[in-house]
Amino acid sequence: MNETSLKKSLSKLKFGGLRYFDSIGSTNDEALAWAAEGAADFSLVVADEQTQGRGRLNRKWFTPKGSALAFSLILHSSEAMRPYLSRTVGLAALSIAESCSKTGLDPRIKWPNDILIDGKKIAGILVETVWSGDELDSLVIGVGINVHRASIPPRELLQFPATSLEHELGRELKREDILFGVLDSLVRWRERMGRDEFIKAWEDQLAFRGQQVQTFAGTDIPVMGELLGLELDGSLRLLDKHRNSVVVRFGDVSLRPSA
Ligand code: BT5
């Protein structure tokens, strides 16, 4: 992947701007700075390698050179999107899942921000925001997708098993084609963010639906229950052992199947 091949593959999409880097600290840091300087809606930062890739709570995200997709998309919070901003992570998750499905794989969304294939993590999402005073100005959707086999981090560095698209498919892929698929899907889902079909499609792709799970949100005490689905704001709905409905809101939540 290089700037020329990238621009060629993405030529059908209308970007506010496009910045490509052979190597960068974090595409989200670049996009946050660009958004603060007034980047146009639908501006994209892509890198072939990240040396300081970030997950949530400043956890490390691995993007070795030449092997993965690492990009950050800047969206302005339009009038139409504003009531549904809590669905933004779903917008990214659905778009990644849909484009992976098109390659013949069966992805699942591990709420809130991971994409799994066969129970292993293939992609992670980090949504961050830029404010003008107390008005939300822009959203930065950071996405890392393991495409080639060399993108899979060593097992000992992970809390959750990981895989790559090529490993799961058993054939070669072009990163530019996957990126086009994700962004093309995102453009379409963005228009439908406020609709019920959006929540339904997101819910249909959830991992562990109907199964017992535990979620951890900053304390050692997990919230446990059967994973039922989503609230309209994208929060997770569980059914606890007393048959009470429990809502788990966004934040730093980790979800695991119960042993
Ligand atoms: C995430 O965080 O999964 C969000 C990752 C977002 C990365 C993108 S890349 C482009 C943009 N620029 C950035 O700097 N970030 C975004 P979280 O749920 O906190 O998961 C982080 C955990 O995933 C780490 O602690 C590792 O255990 C694991 N991990 C790191 N790299 C991985 C990889 N390549 N594949 C699978 N798991 C990985």
PDB file of N, CA, C and O and ligand atoms in Angstrom, residues 25-29 45 50 52-64 68-72 110 113-114 121-128 140-146 151-153 157-163 252-254, ligand 1:
ATOM      1  N   GLY A  25       2.896   7.979  14.618  1.00  0.00           N
ATOM      2  CA  GLY A  25       2.631   7.532  15.989  1.00  0.00           C
ATOM      3  C   GLY A  25       1.257   6.872  16.024  1.00  0.00           C
ATOM      4  O   GLY A  25       1.132   5.658  16.110  1.00  0.00           O
ATOM      5  N   SER A  26       0.221   7.705  15.929  1.00  0.00           N
ATOM      6  CA  SER A  26      -1.159   7.194  15.953  1.00  0.00           C
ATOM      7  C   SER A  26      -1.995   8.002  14.961  1.00  0.00           C
ATOM      8  O   SER A  26      -1.967   9.246  14.986  1.00  0.00           O
ATOM      9  N   THR A  27      -2.736   7.318  14.116  1.00  0.00           N
ATOM     10  CA  THR A  27      -3.598   8.047  13.156  1.00  0.00           C
ATOM     11  C   THR A  27      -4.670   8.831  13.911  1.00  0.00           C
ATOM     12  O   THR A  27      -5.115   9.875  13.439  1.00  0.00           O
ATOM     13  N   ASN A  28      -5.100   8.349  15.080  1.00  0.00           N
ATOM     14  CA  ASN A  28      -6.102   9.116  15.847  1.00  0.00           C
ATOM     15  C   ASN A  28      -5.524  10.443  16.335  1.00  0.00           C
ATOM     16  O   ASN A  28      -6.211  11.458  16.309  1.00  0.00           O
ATOM     17  N   ASP A  29      -4.258  10.436  16.770  1.00  0.00           N
ATOM     18  CA  ASP A  29      -3.644  11.694  17.229  1.00  0.00           C
ATOM     19  C   ASP A  29      -3.585  12.692  16.074  1.00  0.00           C
ATOM     20  O   ASP A  29      -3.883  13.871  16.247  1.00  0.00           O
ATOM     21  N   VAL A  45      -7.280   9.798   7.658  1.00  0.00           N
ATOM     22  CA  VAL A  45      -5.841   9.607   7.896  1.00  0.00           C
ATOM     23  C   VAL A  45      -5.571   8.106   7.823  1.00  0.00           C
ATOM     24  O   VAL A  45      -6.249   7.323   8.499  1.00  0.00           O
ATOM     25  N   GLN A  50       1.945   2.047  12.604  1.00  0.00           N
ATOM     26  CA  GLN A  50       1.794   2.954  13.765  1.00  0.00           C
ATOM     27  C   GLN A  50       2.818   2.546  14.814  1.00  0.00           C
ATOM     28  O   GLN A  50       2.962   1.358  15.121  1.00  0.00           O
ATOM     29  N   GLN A  52       2.795   4.227  17.886  1.00  0.00           N
ATOM     30  CA  GLN A  52       2.155   4.502  19.190  1.00  0.00           C
ATOM     31  C   GLN A  52       0.651   4.291  19.069  1.00  0.00           C
ATOM     32  O   GLN A  52      -0.123   5.103  19.579  1.00  0.00           O
ATOM     33  N   GLY A  53       0.237   3.244  18.367  1.00  0.00           N
ATOM     34  CA  GLY A  53      -1.191   2.977  18.186  1.00  0.00           C
ATOM     35  C   GLY A  53      -1.857   2.782  19.547  1.00  0.00           C
ATOM     36  O   GLY A  53      -1.301   2.137  20.432  1.00  0.00           O
ATOM     37  N   ARG A  54      -3.047   3.358  19.708  1.00  0.00           N
ATOM     38  CA  ARG A  54      -3.724   3.321  21.014  1.00  0.00           C
ATOM     39  C   ARG A  54      -5.029   2.568  20.957  1.00  0.00           C
ATOM     40  O   ARG A  54      -5.769   2.659  19.987  1.00  0.00           O
ATOM     41  N   GLY A  55      -5.321   1.838  22.036  1.00  0.00           N
ATOM     42  CA  GLY A  55      -6.648   1.285  22.253  1.00  0.00           C
ATOM     43  C   GLY A  55      -7.325   2.147  23.305  1.00  0.00           C
ATOM     44  O   GLY A  55      -6.901   3.276  23.565  1.00  0.00           O
ATOM     45  N   ARG A  56      -8.377   1.634  23.924  1.00  0.00           N
ATOM     46  CA  ARG A  56      -9.044   2.402  24.978  1.00  0.00           C
ATOM     47  C   ARG A  56      -8.128   2.442  26.207  1.00  0.00           C
ATOM     48  O   ARG A  56      -7.292   1.573  26.386  1.00  0.00           O
ATOM     49  N   LEU A  57      -8.322   3.451  27.046  1.00  0.00           N
ATOM     50  CA  LEU A  57      -7.527   3.633  28.265  1.00  0.00           C
ATOM     51  C   LEU A  57      -6.025   3.563  27.981  1.00  0.00           C
ATOM     52  O   LEU A  57      -5.260   2.992  28.763  1.00  0.00           O
ATOM     53  N   ASN A  58      -5.650   4.101  26.812  1.00  0.00           N
ATOM     54  CA  ASN A  58      -4.246   4.093  26.398  1.00  0.00           C
ATOM     55  C   ASN A  58      -3.612   2.711  26.338  1.00  0.00           C
ATOM     56  O   ASN A  58      -2.399   2.570  26.482  1.00  0.00           O
ATOM     57  N   ARG A  59      -4.430   1.688  26.153  1.00  0.00           N
ATOM     58  CA  ARG A  59      -3.853   0.366  25.896  1.00  0.00           C
ATOM     59  C   ARG A  59      -3.174   0.432  24.534  1.00  0.00           C
ATOM     60  O   ARG A  59      -3.512   1.257  23.700  1.00  0.00           O
ATOM     61  N   LYS A  60      -2.235  -0.493  24.316  1.00  0.00           N
ATOM     62  CA  LYS A  60      -1.435  -0.436  23.085  1.00  0.00           C
ATOM     63  C   LYS A  60      -2.181  -1.143  21.946  1.00  0.00           C
ATOM     64  O   LYS A  60      -2.789  -2.199  22.174  1.00  0.00           O
ATOM     65  N   TRP A  61      -2.117  -0.566  20.745  1.00  0.00           N
ATOM     66  CA  TRP A  61      -2.662  -1.247  19.567  1.00  0.00           C
ATOM     67  C   TRP A  61      -1.520  -1.471  18.575  1.00  0.00           C
ATOM     68  O   TRP A  61      -0.816  -0.541  18.204  1.00  0.00           O
ATOM     69  N   PHE A  62      -1.325  -2.737  18.169  1.00  0.00           N
ATOM     70  CA  PHE A  62      -0.187  -3.094  17.318  1.00  0.00           C
ATOM     71  C   PHE A  62      -0.527  -2.940  15.840  1.00  0.00           C
ATOM     72  O   PHE A  62      -1.511  -3.513  15.370  1.00  0.00           O
ATOM     73  N   THR A  63       0.304  -2.176  15.135  1.00  0.00           N
ATOM     74  CA  THR A  63       0.146  -2.033  13.676  1.00  0.00           C
ATOM     75  C   THR A  63       1.515  -2.171  13.042  1.00  0.00           C
ATOM     76  O   THR A  63       2.175  -1.178  12.714  1.00  0.00           O
ATOM     77  N   PRO A  64       1.993  -3.424  12.875  1.00  0.00           N
ATOM     78  CA  PRO A  64       3.319  -3.574  12.273  1.00  0.00           C
ATOM     79  C   PRO A  64       3.307  -3.169  10.797  1.00  0.00           C
ATOM     80  O   PRO A  64       2.277  -3.301  10.129  1.00  0.00           O
ATOM     81  N   ALA A  68      -1.297  -4.296   8.162  1.00  0.00           N
ATOM     82  CA  ALA A  68      -2.635  -4.059   8.731  1.00  0.00           C
ATOM     83  C   ALA A  68      -3.247  -2.789   8.151  1.00  0.00           C
ATOM     84  O   ALA A  68      -2.597  -2.040   7.440  1.00  0.00           O
ATOM     85  N   LEU A  69      -4.492  -2.574   8.484  1.00  0.00           N
ATOM     86  CA  LEU A  69      -5.117  -1.285   8.188  1.00  0.00           C
ATOM     87  C   LEU A  69      -5.183  -0.496   9.491  1.00  0.00           C
ATOM     88  O   LEU A  69      -5.663  -1.029  10.511  1.00  0.00           O
ATOM     89  N   ALA A  70      -4.726   0.736   9.447  1.00  0.00           N
ATOM     90  CA  ALA A  70      -4.877   1.655  10.581  1.00  0.00           C
ATOM     91  C   ALA A  70      -5.340   2.969   9.998  1.00  0.00           C
ATOM     92  O   ALA A  70      -4.633   3.564   9.174  1.00  0.00           O
ATOM     93  N   PHE A  71      -6.537   3.373  10.361  1.00  0.00           N
ATOM     94  CA  PHE A  71      -7.028   4.637   9.803  1.00  0.00           C
ATOM     95  C   PHE A  71      -7.945   5.343  10.787  1.00  0.00           C
ATOM     96  O   PHE A  71      -8.486   4.724  11.712  1.00  0.00           O
ATOM     97  N   SER A  72      -8.103   6.643  10.572  1.00  0.00           N
ATOM     98  CA  SER A  72      -8.988   7.453  11.413  1.00  0.00           C
ATOM     99  C   SER A  72      -9.805   8.352  10.511  1.00  0.00           C
ATOM    100  O   SER A  72      -9.244   9.061   9.665  1.00  0.00           O
ATOM    101  N   LYS A 110     -18.166  -7.814  19.116  1.00  0.00           N
ATOM    102  CA  LYS A 110     -18.093  -7.964  20.575  1.00  0.00           C
ATOM    103  C   LYS A 110     -18.274  -6.569  21.146  1.00  0.00           C
ATOM    104  O   LYS A 110     -17.380  -5.729  21.056  1.00  0.00           O
ATOM    105  N   ASN A 113     -16.625  -2.510  21.130  1.00  0.00           N
ATOM    106  CA  ASN A 113     -15.753  -1.972  20.076  1.00  0.00           C
ATOM    107  C   ASN A 113     -14.833  -2.971  19.383  1.00  0.00           C
ATOM    108  O   ASN A 113     -13.840  -2.563  18.803  1.00  0.00           O
ATOM    109  N   ASP A 114     -15.141  -4.264  19.476  1.00  0.00           N
ATOM    110  CA  ASP A 114     -14.275  -5.246  18.821  1.00  0.00           C
ATOM    111  C   ASP A 114     -15.045  -6.011  17.755  1.00  0.00           C
ATOM    112  O   ASP A 114     -16.249  -6.238  17.893  1.00  0.00           O
ATOM    113  N   LYS A 121     -10.142 -11.770  17.878  1.00  0.00           N
ATOM    114  CA  LYS A 121     -10.254 -10.351  17.516  1.00  0.00           C
ATOM    115  C   LYS A 121      -9.533 -10.056  16.206  1.00  0.00           C
ATOM    116  O   LYS A 121      -8.360 -10.374  16.036  1.00  0.00           O
ATOM    117  N   ILE A 122     -10.288  -9.432  15.322  1.00  0.00           N
ATOM    118  CA  ILE A 122      -9.734  -9.076  14.009  1.00  0.00           C
ATOM    119  C   ILE A 122      -9.617  -7.563  13.861  1.00  0.00           C
ATOM    120  O   ILE A 122      -8.834  -7.074  13.055  1.00  0.00           O
ATOM    121  N   ALA A 123     -10.420  -6.835  14.643  1.00  0.00           N
ATOM    122  CA  ALA A 123     -10.423  -5.366  14.514  1.00  0.00           C
ATOM    123  C   ALA A 123     -10.861  -4.720  15.817  1.00  0.00           C
ATOM    124  O   ALA A 123     -11.613  -5.312  16.599  1.00  0.00           O
ATOM    125  N   GLY A 124     -10.367  -3.490  16.023  1.00  0.00           N
ATOM    126  CA  GLY A 124     -10.757  -2.701  17.193  1.00  0.00           C
ATOM    127  C   GLY A 124     -11.094  -1.281  16.764  1.00  0.00           C
ATOM    128  O   GLY A 124     -10.574  -0.792  15.753  1.00  0.00           O
ATOM    129  N   ILE A 125     -11.967  -0.655  17.528  1.00  0.00           N
ATOM    130  CA  ILE A 125     -12.443   0.699  17.194  1.00  0.00           C
ATOM    131  C   ILE A 125     -12.196   1.614  18.388  1.00  0.00           C
ATOM    132  O   ILE A 125     -12.448   1.226  19.535  1.00  0.00           O
ATOM    133  N   LEU A 126     -11.741   2.822  18.109  1.00  0.00           N
ATOM    134  CA  LEU A 126     -11.546   3.823  19.162  1.00  0.00           C
ATOM    135  C   LEU A 126     -12.171   5.133  18.697  1.00  0.00           C
ATOM    136  O   LEU A 126     -11.651   5.783  17.795  1.00  0.00           O
ATOM    137  N   VAL A 127     -13.314   5.493  19.291  1.00  0.00           N
ATOM    138  CA  VAL A 127     -13.990   6.739  18.908  1.00  0.00           C
ATOM    139  C   VAL A 127     -13.590   7.836  19.888  1.00  0.00           C
ATOM    140  O   VAL A 127     -13.691   7.652  21.105  1.00  0.00           O
ATOM    141  N   GLU A 128     -13.134   8.955  19.364  1.00  0.00           N
ATOM    142  CA  GLU A 128     -12.767  10.102  20.203  1.00  0.00           C
ATOM    143  C   GLU A 128     -13.459  11.353  19.666  1.00  0.00           C
ATOM    144  O   GLU A 128     -13.958  11.348  18.534  1.00  0.00           O
ATOM    145  N   VAL A 140     -13.813  11.439  15.806  1.00  0.00           N
ATOM    146  CA  VAL A 140     -12.733  10.728  15.130  1.00  0.00           C
ATOM    147  C   VAL A 140     -12.958   9.239  15.369  1.00  0.00           C
ATOM    148  O   VAL A 140     -12.992   8.777  16.512  1.00  0.00           O
ATOM    149  N   ILE A 141     -13.156   8.525  14.280  1.00  0.00           N
ATOM    150  CA  ILE A 141     -13.371   7.069  14.388  1.00  0.00           C
ATOM    151  C   ILE A 141     -12.070   6.386  13.982  1.00  0.00           C
ATOM    152  O   ILE A 141     -11.693   6.400  12.805  1.00  0.00           O
ATOM    153  N   GLY A 142     -11.375   5.835  14.951  1.00  0.00           N
ATOM    154  CA  GLY A 142     -10.114   5.139  14.680  1.00  0.00           C
ATOM    155  C   GLY A 142     -10.374   3.648  14.549  1.00  0.00           C
ATOM    156  O   GLY A 142     -11.058   3.053  15.381  1.00  0.00           O
ATOM    157  N   VAL A 143      -9.802   3.063  13.499  1.00  0.00           N
ATOM    158  CA  VAL A 143     -10.041   1.637  13.250  1.00  0.00           C
ATOM    159  C   VAL A 143      -8.721   0.929  12.942  1.00  0.00           C
ATOM    160  O   VAL A 143      -7.928   1.403  12.123  1.00  0.00           O
ATOM    161  N   GLY A 144      -8.513  -0.194  13.584  1.00  0.00           N
ATOM    162  CA  GLY A 144      -7.377  -1.060  13.256  1.00  0.00           C
ATOM    163  C   GLY A 144      -7.926  -2.406  12.823  1.00  0.00           C
ATOM    164  O   GLY A 144      -8.760  -2.990  13.521  1.00  0.00           O
ATOM    165  N   ILE A 145      -7.491  -2.880  11.652  1.00  0.00           N
ATOM    166  CA  ILE A 145      -7.952  -4.189  11.157  1.00  0.00           C
ATOM    167  C   ILE A 145      -6.732  -5.031  10.791  1.00  0.00           C
ATOM    168  O   ILE A 145      -5.853  -4.572  10.044  1.00  0.00           O
ATOM    169  N   ASN A 146      -6.683  -6.246  11.317  1.00  0.00           N
ATOM    170  CA  ASN A 146      -5.586  -7.155  10.971  1.00  0.00           C
ATOM    171  C   ASN A 146      -5.899  -7.796   9.624  1.00  0.00           C
ATOM    172  O   ASN A 146      -6.853  -8.569   9.519  1.00  0.00           O
ATOM    173  N   SER A 151       0.148  -9.185  10.839  1.00  0.00           N
ATOM    174  CA  SER A 151      -0.453  -8.179  11.734  1.00  0.00           C
ATOM    175  C   SER A 151      -0.875  -8.772  13.076  1.00  0.00           C
ATOM    176  O   SER A 151      -1.175  -8.028  14.006  1.00  0.00           O
ATOM    177  N   ILE A 152      -0.915 -10.102  13.181  1.00  0.00           N
ATOM    178  CA  ILE A 152      -1.392 -10.712  14.435  1.00  0.00           C
ATOM    179  C   ILE A 152      -0.308 -10.564  15.507  1.00  0.00           C
ATOM    180  O   ILE A 152       0.800 -11.057  15.334  1.00  0.00           O
ATOM    181  N   PRO A 153      -0.634  -9.886  16.617  1.00  0.00           N
ATOM    182  CA  PRO A 153       0.387  -9.702  17.658  1.00  0.00           C
ATOM    183  C   PRO A 153       0.690 -11.024  18.368  1.00  0.00           C
ATOM    184  O   PRO A 153      -0.144 -11.932  18.360  1.00  0.00           O
ATOM    185  N   LEU A 157       1.172 -10.991  24.365  1.00  0.00           N
ATOM    186  CA  LEU A 157       0.919  -9.560  24.540  1.00  0.00           C
ATOM    187  C   LEU A 157      -0.579  -9.248  24.607  1.00  0.00           C
ATOM    188  O   LEU A 157      -0.977  -8.103  24.762  1.00  0.00           O
ATOM    189  N   LEU A 158      -1.414 -10.271  24.477  1.00  0.00           N
ATOM    190  CA  LEU A 158      -2.858 -10.038  24.371  1.00  0.00           C
ATOM    191  C   LEU A 158      -3.640 -10.634  25.532  1.00  0.00           C
ATOM    192  O   LEU A 158      -3.252 -11.656  26.096  1.00  0.00           O
ATOM    193  N   GLN A 159      -4.784  -9.984  25.841  1.00  0.00           N
ATOM    194  CA  GLN A 159      -5.690 -10.566  26.842  1.00  0.00           C
ATOM    195  C   GLN A 159      -6.754 -11.416  26.157  1.00  0.00           C
ATOM    196  O   GLN A 159      -7.480 -12.157  26.800  1.00  0.00           O
ATOM    197  N   PHE A 160      -6.856 -11.266  24.843  1.00  0.00           N
ATOM    198  CA  PHE A 160      -7.925 -11.913  24.088  1.00  0.00           C
ATOM    199  C   PHE A 160      -7.299 -12.436  22.788  1.00  0.00           C
ATOM    200  O   PHE A 160      -6.482 -11.737  22.181  1.00  0.00           O
ATOM    201  N   PRO A 161      -7.644 -13.647  22.318  1.00  0.00           N
ATOM    202  CA  PRO A 161      -6.997 -14.152  21.098  1.00  0.00           C
ATOM    203  C   PRO A 161      -7.257 -13.273  19.879  1.00  0.00           C
ATOM    204  O   PRO A 161      -8.320 -12.670  19.763  1.00  0.00           O
ATOM    205  N   ALA A 162      -6.275 -13.220  18.974  1.00  0.00           N
ATOM    206  CA  ALA A 162      -6.390 -12.370  17.776  1.00  0.00           C
ATOM    207  C   ALA A 162      -6.177 -13.206  16.521  1.00  0.00           C
ATOM    208  O   ALA A 162      -5.577 -14.280  16.557  1.00  0.00           O
ATOM    209  N   THR A 163      -6.678 -12.670  15.413  1.00  0.00           N
ATOM    210  CA  THR A 163      -6.454 -13.327  14.129  1.00  0.00           C
ATOM    211  C   THR A 163      -6.381 -12.264  13.034  1.00  0.00           C
ATOM    212  O   THR A 163      -6.418 -11.064  13.332  1.00  0.00           O
ATOM    213  N   ASP A 252     -15.595   2.343  29.794  1.00  0.00           N
ATOM    214  CA  ASP A 252     -14.584   1.321  29.529  1.00  0.00           C
ATOM    215  C   ASP A 252     -15.092  -0.039  29.984  1.00  0.00           C
ATOM    216  O   ASP A 252     -14.790  -0.505  31.079  1.00  0.00           O
ATOM    217  N   VAL A 253     -15.864  -0.653  29.134  1.00  0.00           N
ATOM    218  CA  VAL A 253     -16.478  -1.938  29.489  1.00  0.00           C
ATOM    219  C   VAL A 253     -15.781  -3.050  28.725  1.00  0.00           C
ATOM    220  O   VAL A 253     -15.565  -2.955  27.522  1.00  0.00           O
ATOM    221  N   SER A 254     -15.420  -4.130  29.417  1.00  0.00           N
ATOM    222  CA  SER A 254     -14.896  -5.314  28.745  1.00  0.00           C
ATOM    223  C   SER A 254     -15.925  -6.411  28.890  1.00  0.00           C
ATOM    224  O   SER A 254     -16.452  -6.631  29.982  1.00  0.00           O
TER     225      SER A 254
HETATM  226  C1  BT5 B   1      -9.335  -1.266  20.780  1.00  0.00           C
HETATM  227  O1  BT5 B   1      -9.037  -0.963  22.082  1.00  0.00           O
HETATM  228  O2  BT5 B   1      -9.586  -2.352  20.349  1.00  0.00           O
HETATM  229  C2  BT5 B   1      -9.271  -0.047  19.846  1.00  0.00           C
HETATM  230  C3  BT5 B   1      -8.160  -0.137  18.856  1.00  0.00           C
HETATM  231  C4  BT5 B   1      -8.177   1.023  17.901  1.00  0.00           C
HETATM  232  C5  BT5 B   1      -6.952   1.049  17.041  1.00  0.00           C
HETATM  233  C6  BT5 B   1      -7.031   2.100  15.967  1.00  0.00           C
HETATM  234  S1  BT5 B   1      -5.768   1.909  14.772  1.00  0.00           S
HETATM  235  C7  BT5 B   1      -6.119   3.442  14.091  1.00  0.00           C
HETATM  236  C8  BT5 B   1      -6.418   4.381  15.250  1.00  0.00           C
HETATM  237  N1  BT5 B   1      -5.206   4.975  15.770  1.00  0.00           N
HETATM  238  C9  BT5 B   1      -4.960   4.601  17.023  1.00  0.00           C
HETATM  239  O3  BT5 B   1      -3.980   4.977  17.710  1.00  0.00           O
HETATM  240  N2  BT5 B   1      -5.930   3.766  17.451  1.00  0.00           N
HETATM  241  C10 BT5 B   1      -6.942   3.556  16.424  1.00  0.00           C
HETATM  242  P1  BT5 B   1      -9.190  -1.970  23.308  1.00  0.00           P
HETATM  243  O4  BT5 B   1     -10.577  -2.542  23.333  1.00  0.00           O
HETATM  244  O5  BT5 B   1      -8.728  -1.182  24.482  1.00  0.00           O
HETATM  245  O6  BT5 B   1      -8.209  -3.136  22.969  1.00  0.00           O
HETATM  246  C11 BT5 B   1      -6.814  -2.982  23.113  1.00  0.00           C
HETATM  247  C12 BT5 B   1      -6.241  -4.373  23.345  1.00  0.00           C
HETATM  248  O7  BT5 B   1      -6.307  -5.125  22.109  1.00  0.00           O
HETATM  249  C13 BT5 B   1      -4.777  -4.357  23.731  1.00  0.00           C
HETATM  250  O8  BT5 B   1      -4.620  -4.232  25.122  1.00  0.00           O
HETATM  251  C14 BT5 B   1      -4.277  -5.712  23.213  1.00  0.00           C
HETATM  252  O9  BT5 B   1      -4.544  -6.730  24.187  1.00  0.00           O
HETATM  253  C15 BT5 B   1      -5.191  -6.000  22.023  1.00  0.00           C
HETATM  254  N3  BT5 B   1      -4.525  -5.721  20.727  1.00  0.00           N
HETATM  255  C16 BT5 B   1      -3.572  -4.805  20.442  1.00  0.00           C
HETATM  256  N4  BT5 B   1      -3.268  -4.833  19.142  1.00  0.00           N
HETATM  257  C17 BT5 B   1      -4.027  -5.800  18.573  1.00  0.00           C
HETATM  258  C18 BT5 B   1      -4.168  -6.291  17.255  1.00  0.00           C
HETATM  259  N5  BT5 B   1      -3.481  -5.794  16.234  1.00  0.00           N
HETATM  260  N6  BT5 B   1      -5.063  -7.310  17.060  1.00  0.00           N
HETATM  261  C19 BT5 B   1      -5.803  -7.809  18.070  1.00  0.00           C
HETATM  262  N7  BT5 B   1      -5.710  -7.382  19.352  1.00  0.00           N
HETATM  263  C20 BT5 B   1      -4.839  -6.382  19.588  1.00  0.00           C
END
